[in-house]
XYZ file of C-alpha atoms in Angstrom:
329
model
C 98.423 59.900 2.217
C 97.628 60.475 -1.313
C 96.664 63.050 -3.851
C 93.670 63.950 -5.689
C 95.066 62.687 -8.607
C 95.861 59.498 -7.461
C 92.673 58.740 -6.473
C 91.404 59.308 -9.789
C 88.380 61.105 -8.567
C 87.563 62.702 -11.455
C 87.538 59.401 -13.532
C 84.520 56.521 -13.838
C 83.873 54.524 -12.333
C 83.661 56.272 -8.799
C 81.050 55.560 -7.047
C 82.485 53.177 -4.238
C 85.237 56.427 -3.748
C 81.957 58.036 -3.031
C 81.023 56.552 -0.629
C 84.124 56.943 1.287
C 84.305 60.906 1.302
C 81.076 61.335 2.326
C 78.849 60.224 5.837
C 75.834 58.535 5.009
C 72.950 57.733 7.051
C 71.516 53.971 7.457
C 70.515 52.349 5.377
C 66.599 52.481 6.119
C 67.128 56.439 6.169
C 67.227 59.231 8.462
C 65.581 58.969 11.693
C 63.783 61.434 14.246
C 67.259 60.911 16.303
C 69.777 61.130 13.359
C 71.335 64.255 12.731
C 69.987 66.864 10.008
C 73.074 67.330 8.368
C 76.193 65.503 7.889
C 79.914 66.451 6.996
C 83.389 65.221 6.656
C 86.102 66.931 5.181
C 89.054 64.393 3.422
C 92.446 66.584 3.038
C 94.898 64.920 0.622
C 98.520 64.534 0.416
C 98.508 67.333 -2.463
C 96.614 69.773 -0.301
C 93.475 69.650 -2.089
C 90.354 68.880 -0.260
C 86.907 67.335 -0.237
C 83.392 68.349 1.729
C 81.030 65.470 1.298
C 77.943 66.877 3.028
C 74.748 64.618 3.415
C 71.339 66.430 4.641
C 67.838 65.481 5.688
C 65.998 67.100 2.895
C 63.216 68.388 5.636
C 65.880 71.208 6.395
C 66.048 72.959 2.611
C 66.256 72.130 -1.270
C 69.813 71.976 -2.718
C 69.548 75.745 -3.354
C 69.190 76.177 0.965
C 72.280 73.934 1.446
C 74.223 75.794 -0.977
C 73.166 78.629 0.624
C 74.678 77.236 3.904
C 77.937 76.321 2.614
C 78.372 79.579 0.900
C 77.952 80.724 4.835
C 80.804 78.358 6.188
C 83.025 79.464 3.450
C 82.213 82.950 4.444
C 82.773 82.575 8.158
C 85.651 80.113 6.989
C 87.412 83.515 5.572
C 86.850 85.607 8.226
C 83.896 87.565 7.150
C 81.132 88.906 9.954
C 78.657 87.643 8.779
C 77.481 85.269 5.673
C 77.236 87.203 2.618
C 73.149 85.908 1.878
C 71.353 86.360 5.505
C 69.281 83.055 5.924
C 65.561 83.348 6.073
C 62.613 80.277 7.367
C 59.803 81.981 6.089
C 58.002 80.181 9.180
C 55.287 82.354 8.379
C 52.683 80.058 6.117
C 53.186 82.547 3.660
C 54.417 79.931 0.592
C 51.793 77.684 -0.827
C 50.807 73.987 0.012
C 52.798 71.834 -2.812
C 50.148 71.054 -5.609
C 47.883 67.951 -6.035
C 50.228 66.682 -9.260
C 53.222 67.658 -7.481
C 52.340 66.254 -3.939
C 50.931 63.077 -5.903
C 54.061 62.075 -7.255
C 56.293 63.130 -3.818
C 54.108 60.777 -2.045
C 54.255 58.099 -4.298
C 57.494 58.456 -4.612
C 58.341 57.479 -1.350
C 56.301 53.884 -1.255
C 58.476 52.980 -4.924
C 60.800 49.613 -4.549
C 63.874 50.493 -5.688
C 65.221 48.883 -8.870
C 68.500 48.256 -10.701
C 69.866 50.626 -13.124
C 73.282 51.489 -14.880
C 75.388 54.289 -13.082
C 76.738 56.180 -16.018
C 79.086 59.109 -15.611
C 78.734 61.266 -18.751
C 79.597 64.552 -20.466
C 77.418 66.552 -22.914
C 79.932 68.444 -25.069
C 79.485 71.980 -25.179
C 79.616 71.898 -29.113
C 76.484 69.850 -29.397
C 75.194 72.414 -26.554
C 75.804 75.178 -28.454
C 74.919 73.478 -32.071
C 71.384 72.686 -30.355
C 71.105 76.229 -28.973
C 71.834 77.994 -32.784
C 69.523 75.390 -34.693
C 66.776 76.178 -32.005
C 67.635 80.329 -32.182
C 67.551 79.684 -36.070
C 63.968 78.569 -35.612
C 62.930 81.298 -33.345
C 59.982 82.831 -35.842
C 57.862 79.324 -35.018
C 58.060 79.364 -31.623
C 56.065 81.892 -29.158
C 58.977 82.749 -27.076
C 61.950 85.094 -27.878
C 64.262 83.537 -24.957
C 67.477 81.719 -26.085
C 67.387 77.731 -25.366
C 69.113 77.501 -22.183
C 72.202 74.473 -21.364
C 69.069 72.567 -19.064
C 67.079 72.613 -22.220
C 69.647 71.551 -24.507
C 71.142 69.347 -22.512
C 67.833 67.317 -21.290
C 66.373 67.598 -24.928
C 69.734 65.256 -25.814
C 69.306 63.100 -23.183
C 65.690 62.868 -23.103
C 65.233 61.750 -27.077
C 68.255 59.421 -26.809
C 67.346 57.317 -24.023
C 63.535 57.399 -25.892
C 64.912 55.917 -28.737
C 66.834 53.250 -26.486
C 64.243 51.897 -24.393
C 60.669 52.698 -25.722
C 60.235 50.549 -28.641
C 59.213 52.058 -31.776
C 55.977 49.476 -32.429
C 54.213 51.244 -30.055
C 54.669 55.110 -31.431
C 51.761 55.950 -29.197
C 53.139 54.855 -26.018
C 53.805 57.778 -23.474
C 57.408 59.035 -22.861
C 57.321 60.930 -19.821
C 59.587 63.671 -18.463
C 59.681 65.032 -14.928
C 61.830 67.416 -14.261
C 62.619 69.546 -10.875
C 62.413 73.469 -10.540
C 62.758 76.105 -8.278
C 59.527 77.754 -7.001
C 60.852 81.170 -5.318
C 60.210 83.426 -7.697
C 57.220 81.612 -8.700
C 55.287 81.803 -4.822
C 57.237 85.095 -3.711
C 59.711 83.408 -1.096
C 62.003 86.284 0.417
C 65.906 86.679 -0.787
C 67.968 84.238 1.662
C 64.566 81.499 1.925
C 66.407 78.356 2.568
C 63.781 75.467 3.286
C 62.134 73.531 0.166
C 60.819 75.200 -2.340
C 61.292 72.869 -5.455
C 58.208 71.598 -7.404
C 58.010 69.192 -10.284
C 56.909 69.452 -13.966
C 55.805 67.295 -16.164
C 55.407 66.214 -20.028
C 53.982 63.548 -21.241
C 54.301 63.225 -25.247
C 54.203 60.104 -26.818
C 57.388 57.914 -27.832
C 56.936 58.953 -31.301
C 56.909 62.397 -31.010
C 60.024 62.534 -28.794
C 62.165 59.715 -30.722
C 61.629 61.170 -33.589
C 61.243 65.000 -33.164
C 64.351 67.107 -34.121
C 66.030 68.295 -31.281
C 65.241 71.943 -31.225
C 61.300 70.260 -31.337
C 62.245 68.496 -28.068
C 63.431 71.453 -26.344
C 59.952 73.033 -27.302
C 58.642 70.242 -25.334
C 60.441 71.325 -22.589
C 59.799 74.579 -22.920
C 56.346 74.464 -23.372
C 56.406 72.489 -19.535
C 58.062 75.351 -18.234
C 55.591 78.231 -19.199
C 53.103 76.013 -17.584
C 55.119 76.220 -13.994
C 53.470 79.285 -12.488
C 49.794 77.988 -13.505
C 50.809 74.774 -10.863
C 49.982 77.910 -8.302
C 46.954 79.852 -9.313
C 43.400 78.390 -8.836
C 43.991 77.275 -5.290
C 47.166 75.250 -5.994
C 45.952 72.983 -9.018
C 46.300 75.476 -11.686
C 42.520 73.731 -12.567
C 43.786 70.368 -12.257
C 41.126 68.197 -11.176
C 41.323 65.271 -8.925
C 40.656 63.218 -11.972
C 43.866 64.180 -14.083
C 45.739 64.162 -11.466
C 45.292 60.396 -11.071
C 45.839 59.872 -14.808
C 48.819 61.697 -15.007
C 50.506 60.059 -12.102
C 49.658 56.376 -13.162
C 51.965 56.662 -15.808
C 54.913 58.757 -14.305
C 56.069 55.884 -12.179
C 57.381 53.516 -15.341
C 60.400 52.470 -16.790
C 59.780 54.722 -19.680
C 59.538 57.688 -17.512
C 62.570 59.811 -17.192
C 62.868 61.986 -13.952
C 65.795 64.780 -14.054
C 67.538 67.304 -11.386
C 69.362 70.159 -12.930
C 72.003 71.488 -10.405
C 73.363 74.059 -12.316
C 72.177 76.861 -11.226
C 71.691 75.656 -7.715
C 75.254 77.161 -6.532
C 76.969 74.518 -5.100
C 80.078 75.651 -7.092
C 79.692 79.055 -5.468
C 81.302 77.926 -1.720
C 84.992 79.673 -1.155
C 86.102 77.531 2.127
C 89.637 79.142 1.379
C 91.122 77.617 -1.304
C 89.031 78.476 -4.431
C 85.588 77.280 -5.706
C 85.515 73.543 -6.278
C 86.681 71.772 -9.101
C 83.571 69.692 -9.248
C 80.527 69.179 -7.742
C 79.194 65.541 -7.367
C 76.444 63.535 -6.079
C 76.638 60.403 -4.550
C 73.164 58.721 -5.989
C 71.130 56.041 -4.191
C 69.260 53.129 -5.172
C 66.157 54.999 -7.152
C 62.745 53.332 -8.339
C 62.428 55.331 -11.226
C 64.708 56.092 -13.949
C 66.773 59.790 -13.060
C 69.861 61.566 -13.553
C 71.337 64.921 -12.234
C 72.399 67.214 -14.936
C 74.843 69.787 -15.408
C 76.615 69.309 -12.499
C 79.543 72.714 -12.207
C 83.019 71.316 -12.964
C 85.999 73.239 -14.682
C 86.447 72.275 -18.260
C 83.650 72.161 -21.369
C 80.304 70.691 -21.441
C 77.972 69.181 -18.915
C 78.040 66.772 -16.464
C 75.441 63.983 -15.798
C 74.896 61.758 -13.495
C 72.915 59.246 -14.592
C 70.103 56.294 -13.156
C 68.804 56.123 -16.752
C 68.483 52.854 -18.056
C 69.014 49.021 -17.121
C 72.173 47.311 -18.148
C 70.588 46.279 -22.006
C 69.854 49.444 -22.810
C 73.407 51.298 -21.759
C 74.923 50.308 -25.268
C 72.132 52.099 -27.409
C 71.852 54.833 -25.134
C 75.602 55.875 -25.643
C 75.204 55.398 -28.983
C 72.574 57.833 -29.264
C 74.001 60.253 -27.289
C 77.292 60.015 -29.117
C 75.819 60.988 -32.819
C 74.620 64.049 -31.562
C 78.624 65.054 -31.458
């Protein structure tokens, strides 16, 4: 009985609107007799709409239920048939998930959750595109011609402020770890349309100092470097020569408070479904209790700069976090 605008979606805090829009399963998860995917449409007064969809992440990666909301939309507007033709690849053809990867997934699941802020914030594409020149600028010492990318940018700035916020700087040699989700396809050779999961992690583990105190365009390096190292996760039978050995090490200290775990949605395509009325507005994410610190980056809205969703940091740390984040302009 209301509009859009009245409910202030769009404005933090809105996390308990969330939860309203949007089906949920119980609270100790999705069962073997729960439903695989969830959704509830909310029309408002104004005509505008939301789709709060929840899934059981066996089905497919956020790329897969894109996928399959692009395909109501379709079907929504009358077309024949969706406009991407889903494929299972039920075949064995993609590769096990490996040891690092699978490591942390497991472990993962046995983590208590903990308490941390819920932060709504919004990179501003002028630092975005300050941080993208400086690093461009500096492209005869790096290896790579490529132009930094928003992800890079955009986690480089959050990843060195909430560094300097948390990790103290008497200990320059402690570890400040970044994990950060990517998509696999083109990486294992799944076919155009492949739905199910196909997202592995990457990690980098540099130490405090070199992240607190690295300029930015250094940072994204960091980043960068991680990424180059993606398609090695899937050569030598799935360790990329990992032994058993480093995996251990490596996943004893990705499970801390001064570990930062990010999801970059933006080139996922939730944005991309057409039920009728236009793409959406925004695209949101309803988070739930985590046991390691994590946002969701640039999230697709209308308007400048990127959206995060953020998990980041415990109440003490919010103030110096901001701070950070808000010299980089």
């Amino acid at each position: 009985s209301c509009a859009l605008d009245d409910v202030k979606l769009f404005d933090p805090p809105f996390a308990a609107v969330l939860k309203e829009l949007a089906v949920d399963y119980p609270a100790e998860g999705c069962g073997e007799d729960d439903p695989l995917l969830l959704m509830q449409v909310t029309e408002f007064a104004c005509g505008g709409f939301v789709v709060g969809v929840t899934w059981n992440h066996v089905v497919a990666d956020g790329l897969g239920i894109a996928q399959f909301l692009q395909a109501v939309g379709d079907l929504a507007r009358g077309l024949p048939r969706p406009s991407v033709f889903p494929v299972s690849c039920g075949d064995g053809s993609l590769p096990a998930l490996p040891p690092l990867v699978a490591a942390i997934e497991k472990t993962m699941l046995s983590l208590e959750t903990k308490r941390f802020a819920y932060l709504d914030i919004t990179i501003p594409s002028t630092m975005i595109e300050r941080v993208k020149a400086e690093y461009a600028a500096a492209a005869g010492d790096v290896d790579s011609g490529e132009p930094c990318t928003v992800f890079e940018a955009v986690t480089a700035a959050l990843w060195r402020s909430r560094t300097r916020a948390v990790i103290s700087s008497d200990d320059p040699d402690a570890p400040a770890p970044l994990v950060f989700a990517a998509n696999a396809r083109k990486h294992v050779g799944a076919k155009e349309g492949y739905y199910g999961n196909c997202v592995t992690s990457q990690v980098a583990v540099p130490t405090s100092d070199e992240v607190a105190n690295g300029d930015l365009k250094h940072v994204v390096r960091l980043i960068r470097r991680a990424k180059e190292e993606i398609p090695l996760q899937f050569k030598n039978a799935g360790g990329g020569g990992m032994n058993g050995k480093r995996v251990k090490q490596l996943a004893s200290v990705l499970f801390g408070y001064s570990a930062f775990y990010v999801a970059s949605w933006r080139n996922i395509g939730f944005e991309a479904p057409d039920f009728g009325g236009g793409r959406a507005a925004r695209v949101m994410c309803h988070f739930e209790p985590t046991g390691v610190p994590s946002c969701v980056a640039c999230l697709p809205r209308d308007g400048g700069g990127a959206s995060v969703l953020s998990l980041c940091g415990r109440d003490e740390h919010v103030d110096a976090f901001l701070e950070e984040l808000a010299t980089l302009g």
